[in-house]
Coordinates of C-alpha atoms and ligand atoms in Angstrom, one line a residue:
M86 CA -0.2 0.1 0.2
E87 CA 2.6 2.3 1.3
K88 CA 4.5 2.0 -2.2
S89 CA 1.7 2.8 -4.3
I90 CA 0.9 5.2 -2.7
S91 CA 4.5 6.4 -2.8
L92 CA 4.1 5.4 -7.3
N93 CA 1.2 8.0 -7.3
K94 CA 3.4 11.0 -5.7
Q95 CA 6.4 10.3 -8.4
I96 CA 3.6 10.2 -11.0
L97 CA 1.5 13.7 -9.9
I98 CA 5.7 15.3 -9.2
G99 CA 6.7 14.4 -12.9
T100 CA 3.2 15.2 -14.1
A101 CA 4.0 18.5 -12.2
I102 CA 7.6 19.0 -13.2
G103 CA 6.7 17.8 -17.0
I104 CA 4.5 20.5 -17.5
I105 CA 6.9 23.3 -15.8
I106 CA 9.2 22.5 -17.6
G107 CA 7.3 22.1 -20.8
Y108 CA 5.8 25.5 -20.4
I109 CA 9.4 27.5 -19.5
L110 CA 10.7 25.5 -23.0
N111 CA 7.3 27.0 -25.0
I112 CA 8.2 30.7 -23.7
I113 CA 11.9 31.0 -24.2
G114 CA 11.6 28.8 -27.4
T115 CA 13.5 25.9 -28.3
D116 CA 16.3 27.1 -30.5
T117 CA 19.0 27.7 -27.8
S118 CA 21.5 24.6 -27.1
S119 CA 20.1 24.2 -23.5
A120 CA 17.4 24.0 -24.2
S121 CA 16.5 21.8 -27.3
S122 CA 19.4 19.3 -26.0
I123 CA 16.1 19.3 -22.9
L124 CA 14.0 18.5 -25.5
Y125 CA 15.8 16.1 -26.5
F126 CA 16.5 13.8 -23.6
A127 CA 12.8 13.9 -23.2
D128 CA 11.9 12.4 -26.5
I129 CA 14.1 10.0 -26.1
I130 CA 13.2 8.6 -22.5
G131 CA 9.4 9.7 -23.5
S132 CA 10.0 7.3 -26.5
L133 CA 11.4 4.9 -24.8
F134 CA 8.7 4.8 -22.3
I135 CA 6.5 4.1 -25.0
S136 CA 8.5 1.7 -26.5
I137 CA 8.1 -0.2 -23.4
L138 CA 4.9 -0.2 -22.8
K139 CA 4.0 -1.1 -26.6
M140 CA 6.3 -4.1 -26.0
I141 CA 4.4 -5.9 -23.3
L142 CA 1.0 -4.5 -24.9
I143 CA 0.2 -7.8 -27.6
P144 CA 1.7 -10.9 -24.5
L145 CA -1.0 -9.1 -22.4
V146 CA -3.8 -8.1 -24.6
F147 CA -2.9 -12.1 -26.0
T148 CA -3.3 -13.5 -22.2
S149 CA -4.8 -11.4 -20.0
I150 CA -7.7 -12.5 -22.9
T151 CA -6.9 -16.3 -23.6
V152 CA -7.2 -16.6 -20.0
G153 CA -10.3 -14.3 -18.7
I154 CA -12.5 -16.4 -21.8
A155 CA -11.4 -20.0 -20.1
N156 CA -12.0 -18.8 -17.0
L157 CA -15.3 -16.6 -17.3
Q158 CA -16.3 -20.2 -19.5
A159 CA -15.6 -21.7 -16.0
H160 CA -18.2 -19.0 -14.5
S161 CA -20.1 -20.0 -17.3
Q162 CA -21.1 -16.0 -17.9
M163 CA -18.9 -15.8 -21.0
N164 CA -22.4 -14.8 -22.4
R165 CA -23.5 -12.2 -20.1
I166 CA -20.3 -10.5 -20.2
W167 CA -20.2 -10.1 -24.1
K168 CA -23.6 -8.4 -24.4
L169 CA -23.1 -5.8 -21.5
A170 CA -19.8 -4.5 -23.1
L171 CA -22.1 -3.8 -26.3
I172 CA -24.5 -2.6 -24.5
Y173 CA -22.1 -0.1 -22.4
F174 CA -20.0 1.0 -25.0
L175 CA -22.5 1.9 -27.3
S176 CA -24.9 3.3 -25.0
T177 CA -21.9 5.8 -23.9
T178 CA -20.7 6.1 -26.8
S179 CA -23.3 7.6 -27.5
L180 CA -24.2 9.6 -24.6
S181 CA -21.1 11.1 -25.2
I182 CA -21.1 12.0 -29.3
I183 CA -24.9 13.5 -28.4
V184 CA -23.1 16.0 -25.4
G185 CA -20.8 17.1 -27.7
L186 CA -23.5 17.8 -30.4
V187 CA -25.8 19.6 -28.3
I188 CA -22.7 22.0 -26.9
V189 CA -21.9 22.7 -30.1
N190 CA -25.5 23.7 -31.3
V191 CA -25.7 25.6 -28.7
F192 CA -22.0 27.4 -28.3
K193 CA -21.4 27.5 -32.7
P194 CA -17.9 27.6 -32.8
G195 CA -15.7 28.2 -36.0
Q196 CA -18.7 30.6 -37.5
G197 CA -17.2 34.3 -38.2
L198 CA -14.5 33.1 -38.4
E199 CA -12.4 33.7 -41.8
I200 CA -12.5 30.8 -43.5
T201 CA -8.8 32.3 -45.7
L202 CA -7.6 32.1 -42.3
F203 CA -7.0 28.4 -43.3
Q204 CA -6.9 28.9 -47.1
D205 CA -2.9 27.9 -47.1
A206 CA -3.3 24.9 -44.9
M207 CA -6.3 23.7 -46.5
D208 CA -4.4 24.1 -50.4
S209 CA -1.5 22.2 -49.5
F210 CA -3.3 19.2 -47.4
E211 CA -3.9 16.6 -48.9
I212 CA -7.5 14.0 -49.0
Q213 CA -6.8 10.2 -48.0
S214 CA -10.3 9.5 -49.1
M215 CA -12.5 7.4 -47.6
G216 CA -16.1 6.3 -48.4
L217 CA -18.0 4.7 -45.6
S218 CA -18.3 1.8 -48.1
E219 CA -14.1 1.5 -48.7
F220 CA -14.0 1.7 -44.7
I221 CA -15.9 -0.7 -43.4
K222 CA -14.4 -3.0 -46.3
T223 CA -10.7 -2.2 -45.0
F224 CA -12.0 -2.7 -41.4
I225 CA -13.4 -5.9 -41.7
A226 CA -10.3 -7.4 -44.1
G227 CA -8.5 -6.0 -41.4
L228 CA -10.1 -8.3 -38.9
F229 CA -9.2 -11.9 -40.0
I230 CA -5.5 -11.5 -40.5
N231 CA -2.7 -14.1 -39.9
P232 CA -2.1 -13.7 -35.7
I233 CA 1.2 -13.6 -36.0
K234 CA 1.5 -10.6 -38.1
A235 CA -1.3 -9.1 -36.3
M236 CA 1.1 -9.4 -33.2
A237 CA 4.3 -8.6 -35.3
E238 CA 2.9 -5.6 -36.1
A239 CA 0.7 -4.1 -32.4
K240 CA -2.7 -4.6 -34.2
I241 CA -4.9 -5.2 -31.7
L242 CA -8.2 -6.1 -33.0
P243 CA -6.9 -8.9 -35.2
T244 CA -5.0 -9.8 -32.3
V245 CA -8.1 -10.1 -29.7
I246 CA -10.0 -11.7 -32.6
F247 CA -7.7 -14.6 -32.5
A248 CA -7.5 -14.9 -28.1
I249 CA -11.4 -14.9 -28.3
F250 CA -11.2 -17.7 -30.6
F251 CA -8.3 -19.6 -29.3
G252 CA -9.5 -19.0 -25.5
I253 CA -12.8 -20.4 -26.6
A254 CA -10.6 -23.8 -28.0
V255 CA -9.1 -24.1 -24.5
I256 CA -12.0 -23.8 -23.2
I257 CA -13.9 -26.8 -25.8
S258 CA -10.4 -29.1 -25.7
G259 CA -11.3 -29.3 -21.9
E260 CA -9.1 -31.8 -20.7
K261 CA -6.9 -32.0 -23.0
A262 CA -5.7 -28.7 -23.1
N263 CA -5.6 -28.5 -19.7
R264 CA -1.4 -27.8 -19.9
V265 CA -1.7 -24.7 -22.3
K266 CA -4.2 -23.4 -19.8
E267 CA -2.1 -23.9 -17.4
L268 CA 0.7 -21.6 -18.9
L269 CA -1.6 -19.2 -20.3
I270 CA -2.2 -18.6 -16.7
E271 CA 1.3 -18.7 -15.6
L272 CA 2.4 -16.2 -18.9
F273 CA 0.0 -14.3 -18.2
E274 CA 1.1 -14.1 -14.6
I275 CA 4.7 -13.2 -15.4
V276 CA 3.5 -10.3 -18.5
M277 CA 1.4 -8.9 -15.1
L278 CA 4.9 -8.6 -13.3
L279 CA 6.9 -7.1 -15.7
V280 CA 3.5 -5.2 -15.6
T281 CA 4.6 -4.0 -12.6
W282 CA 7.4 -3.5 -13.6
I283 CA 7.6 -0.7 -16.3
M284 CA 5.0 1.0 -13.6
K285 CA 8.6 2.9 -12.0
I286 CA 9.4 4.3 -15.1
A287 CA 6.1 5.3 -15.5
P288 CA 6.8 8.9 -13.1
L289 CA 9.9 10.4 -15.5
G290 CA 8.4 9.2 -18.8
I291 CA 5.6 10.6 -18.2
M292 CA 7.4 13.3 -16.6
A293 CA 9.7 13.1 -20.7
L294 CA 6.9 13.0 -22.7
L295 CA 4.5 15.9 -20.8
I296 CA 8.0 18.2 -21.0
K297 CA 7.9 17.8 -25.2
L298 CA 3.7 17.5 -25.8
V299 CA 3.6 21.6 -23.7
A300 CA 7.0 22.8 -25.2
I301 CA 5.6 22.5 -28.9
Q302 CA 2.4 23.7 -28.6
D303 CA 2.0 26.6 -30.6
I304 CA -0.4 29.1 -27.9
E305 CA -1.1 31.4 -31.3
V306 CA -3.0 28.9 -33.0
L307 CA -4.2 27.2 -30.3
S308 CA -5.7 30.8 -29.5
Q309 CA -6.6 31.3 -33.0
L310 CA -9.3 28.6 -32.5
G311 CA -9.5 29.2 -28.9
I312 CA -13.5 29.0 -28.7
F313 CA -13.6 25.7 -30.2
I314 CA -10.9 24.3 -28.5
S315 CA -12.7 25.1 -25.0
V316 CA -15.8 24.0 -26.4
V317 CA -14.7 20.5 -27.0
L318 CA -12.8 20.7 -23.9
L319 CA -16.4 21.0 -22.5
G320 CA -18.0 18.3 -23.6
T321 CA -15.4 16.2 -23.0
L322 CA -14.6 17.0 -19.4
F323 CA -18.3 17.1 -19.0
H324 CA -18.5 13.0 -20.1
G325 CA -15.5 12.4 -17.6
I326 CA -16.6 14.5 -15.0
I327 CA -20.2 14.1 -14.3
D328 CA -21.8 11.4 -17.0
L329 CA -19.7 8.7 -16.8
P330 CA -19.0 9.3 -13.1
I331 CA -22.7 9.2 -12.5
L332 CA -22.8 5.7 -14.6
L333 CA -20.5 4.5 -12.3
K334 CA -22.1 5.8 -8.9
V335 CA -24.9 4.3 -10.0
F336 CA -24.5 0.9 -10.8
T337 CA -21.1 0.4 -8.4
G338 CA -22.3 2.7 -6.0
I339 CA -18.0 3.6 -6.1
G340 CA -17.9 7.2 -5.9
P341 CA -15.8 10.5 -7.8
K342 CA -13.1 10.3 -5.0
R343 CA -12.5 6.1 -5.5
L344 CA -12.5 6.5 -8.6
F345 CA -9.7 9.7 -9.7
A346 CA -7.5 8.1 -6.9
G347 CA -8.2 4.6 -8.1
I348 CA -7.2 5.1 -12.0
S349 CA -5.1 8.2 -11.4
K350 CA -1.9 6.5 -13.1
A351 CA -3.6 4.9 -16.1
L352 CA -5.2 8.4 -16.9
I353 CA -2.9 10.7 -16.6
T354 CA -0.4 8.3 -18.4
A355 CA -3.0 8.1 -21.4
F356 CA -2.7 11.9 -21.1
S357 CA 0.3 12.4 -22.2
T358 CA 1.1 9.3 -24.2
S359 CA -2.4 9.5 -26.2
S360 CA -2.7 6.0 -27.4
S361 CA -5.5 3.9 -25.2
S362 CA -3.5 0.8 -26.4
A363 CA -0.6 2.1 -24.8
T364 CA -1.7 2.7 -21.5
L365 CA -3.7 -1.0 -20.8
P366 CA -1.0 -2.1 -19.1
I367 CA -1.4 0.6 -16.5
T368 CA -5.3 0.6 -17.1
M369 CA -5.2 -3.2 -16.4
E370 CA -3.2 -3.0 -12.9
C371 CA -5.1 -0.1 -12.1
V372 CA -8.6 -1.4 -11.7
E373 CA -7.6 -5.0 -11.0
K374 CA -5.8 -3.8 -7.7
N375 CA -7.9 -0.3 -6.8
L376 CA -11.3 -0.9 -8.0
E377 CA -11.3 -4.2 -7.6
V378 CA -12.3 -5.1 -11.0
D379 CA -12.5 -9.0 -11.5
K380 CA -9.3 -9.9 -13.1
D381 CA -10.8 -11.9 -15.9
I382 CA -13.3 -9.7 -17.0
A383 CA -10.7 -6.7 -16.8
G384 CA -8.6 -8.9 -19.4
F385 CA -11.6 -9.4 -21.3
V386 CA -13.2 -6.0 -21.7
L387 CA -10.4 -3.7 -21.1
P388 CA -8.2 -4.5 -24.3
L389 CA -11.3 -4.7 -26.3
G390 CA -12.3 -1.2 -24.8
A391 CA -9.1 -0.2 -25.5
T392 CA -9.7 -0.2 -29.5
A393 CA -13.4 0.4 -29.7
N394 CA -15.0 1.8 -27.4
M395 CA -13.5 5.8 -27.7
D396 CA -16.1 7.9 -25.5
G397 CA -13.9 11.0 -26.5
T398 CA -12.8 10.7 -29.9
A399 CA -16.5 9.8 -30.8
L400 CA -17.6 12.7 -29.1
Y401 CA -14.4 15.0 -31.3
E402 CA -15.5 13.7 -34.1
A403 CA -18.9 14.2 -34.3
M404 CA -18.4 18.6 -32.5
A405 CA -15.2 18.4 -35.3
A406 CA -17.7 18.0 -38.2
L407 CA -20.3 20.4 -37.3
F408 CA -17.2 23.3 -36.4
I409 CA -15.9 22.2 -40.2
A410 CA -19.8 22.8 -41.2
N411 CA -19.8 26.3 -39.5
I412 CA -16.5 27.5 -41.1
V413 CA -17.6 26.4 -44.7
G414 CA -21.0 28.0 -43.9
I415 CA -22.8 24.8 -44.0
D416 CA -26.1 24.6 -42.5
L417 CA -25.8 20.9 -41.4
N418 CA -29.7 20.0 -40.9
V419 CA -30.7 17.5 -38.1
V420 CA -31.3 14.7 -40.5
Q421 CA -27.9 15.1 -41.5
Q422 CA -26.8 15.2 -37.1
I423 CA -28.2 12.3 -37.3
V424 CA -25.8 10.5 -40.2
V425 CA -22.9 12.7 -37.8
F426 CA -24.0 10.6 -34.7
F427 CA -24.0 6.8 -36.4
M428 CA -20.6 7.8 -38.3
A429 CA -19.0 9.0 -35.0
I430 CA -20.1 5.7 -33.8
I431 CA -18.2 3.6 -37.2
A432 CA -15.0 6.7 -36.5
A433 CA -14.2 5.9 -33.3
V434 CA -14.6 1.9 -33.1
G435 CA -12.8 2.2 -36.1
A436 CA -10.5 4.3 -34.7
P437 CA -7.6 1.8 -32.9
G438 CA -5.7 3.0 -30.0
I439 CA -3.2 5.8 -31.1
P440 CA -2.3 9.3 -31.2
S441 CA -3.8 11.0 -34.3
A442 CA -6.4 7.8 -34.9
G443 CA -9.2 10.2 -34.8
M444 CA -7.8 12.2 -37.2
V445 CA -7.9 9.2 -40.1
T446 CA -11.6 8.2 -39.7
M447 CA -12.6 11.5 -39.0
V448 CA -12.5 12.5 -43.0
M449 CA -14.8 9.6 -43.2
V450 CA -17.3 11.7 -41.3
L451 CA -16.6 14.2 -42.9
Q452 CA -17.5 12.9 -46.0
S453 CA -20.5 11.7 -45.0
V454 CA -22.2 14.7 -45.1
G455 CA -20.7 16.5 -47.8
L456 CA -17.5 18.8 -45.9
P457 CA -14.7 18.9 -47.8
A458 CA -12.4 17.0 -46.2
E459 CA -9.4 19.2 -46.4
G460 CA -11.4 20.6 -43.7
I461 CA -8.5 18.6 -41.5
A462 CA -6.2 21.0 -42.5
I463 CA -7.5 23.2 -39.4
L464 CA -7.5 20.3 -36.7
L465 CA -3.9 18.6 -37.7
P466 CA -2.6 21.4 -35.4
I467 CA -4.0 21.3 -32.3
D468 CA -4.7 17.5 -32.5
R469 CA -2.3 16.3 -30.3
F470 CA -3.3 18.8 -27.4
L471 CA -6.7 17.4 -27.8
D472 CA -5.6 14.0 -28.6
A473 CA -4.3 14.1 -25.3
F474 CA -8.1 14.9 -23.6
R475 CA -9.5 12.9 -25.8
T476 CA -7.5 9.5 -25.0
T477 CA -8.1 9.9 -21.2
V478 CA -11.1 9.6 -21.4
N479 CA -11.2 7.3 -23.6
V480 CA -9.4 5.3 -21.0
E481 CA -11.6 6.0 -18.6
G482 CA -14.6 4.8 -20.3
D483 CA -13.3 1.3 -20.3
A484 CA -11.9 1.6 -17.1
I485 CA -15.4 2.3 -15.8
G486 CA -17.0 -0.4 -18.1
S487 CA -14.9 -2.9 -17.0
C488 CA -16.3 -2.1 -13.0
I489 CA -19.6 -1.7 -14.2
I490 CA -19.5 -5.1 -15.6
S491 CA -17.9 -6.7 -13.1
T492 CA -20.5 -5.6 -10.4
I493 CA -23.0 -6.0 -12.1
I494 CA -22.1 -10.0 -12.7
M495 CA -20.3 -10.7 -9.7
K496 CA -23.8 -9.5 -8.2
S497 CA -25.5 -12.3 -10.0
K498 CA -23.4 -14.7 -8.7
E499 CA -23.9 -14.2 -5.3
Ligands
LIG906 N1 -6.4 8.9 -29.5 C1 -6.9 8.4 -29.2 C2 -6.7 7.1 -28.2 O1 -5.6 6.4 -27.8 C3 -7.6 7.7 -30.4 C4 -7.6 9.1 -31.4 O2 -8.5 9.8 -31.1 O3 -6.8 9.7 -31.8 O4 -7.8 6.6 -27.7

């Protein structure tokens, strides 16, 4: 217990130092040799931290899902968990989009902004066109691929799918596969031990990532799009601080204090890495140890959620589409906004849990209602900044989902 408190404190100190140094670098500029060397080392340490998290990701996803399925089948709860996860993912993602659409309709960011301000960026932007049908085709084709290739390329979704099939096959094999099952359980425990080691360097990694994140923000661009940024933050924080904690309280009785204290390491890591996938090992550790989520349920719900459940991304995609519509002077009617709603769900499910993934799938949302894909060029300079916030809410949504599902399942077993 004492150890985990001290790690929490170390992470908070790392966060504070990272933000302060980053801010100083931002003000004095990164041209001087000492500033550029700080940035250089921050870059190396930050990338190293992300690489180490990614190193453990695939072994963790594979073993946690297979072990989770093997044990869940033993409780014969698998069917319910599937359905509950699906219901939770869809309902919270929808709720977040509704919050985003309401806020953007009230504040109307982008109206009156001069499109000529962004003309250069839009002119030099190359569209990677992706219609809905093409997107669905590529998405489905990417689900079932050679598992070795998927693992080697750190593709989470096909790895999750292979692990589900593998886990089910282990169960059906019964006695014959006992040794494989035991082996997987041992492997999973070893991987989780590695995660606790990785946690020890988290304060340093987070500090380095934050130095870089804050140092390279272009304050001028941020202030130019200040209203849009504020409105996005309002929606994202509303969902993260009000909606999701209320759901958690209603379904589990866990209050916001325990929630945020319990998953703070995961949230800070999500903020500094902008990657739900890279954060997954830490999310898993946090919910199991601090929120007492059943290990098998967390092992199943979290990897799936890290790639398929992205409330922050969905909310952002919807808000950004309406913002671009406002800038180019197109008024999207209710039907078009409903199209945006559904497309934002698909785009969020389809986006992998990596930095700026939402930007790629956003092209599809824009094109679905006839908005210019070049509009993305306006958002690119501020994406790294907003990505930090939406990824944090994405991870929070996954953690809360695992907690709610675990509570429902455990209660029904009593
Ligand atoms: N960076 C986000 C995540 O990893 C995805 C996105 O919205 O770009 O959850």
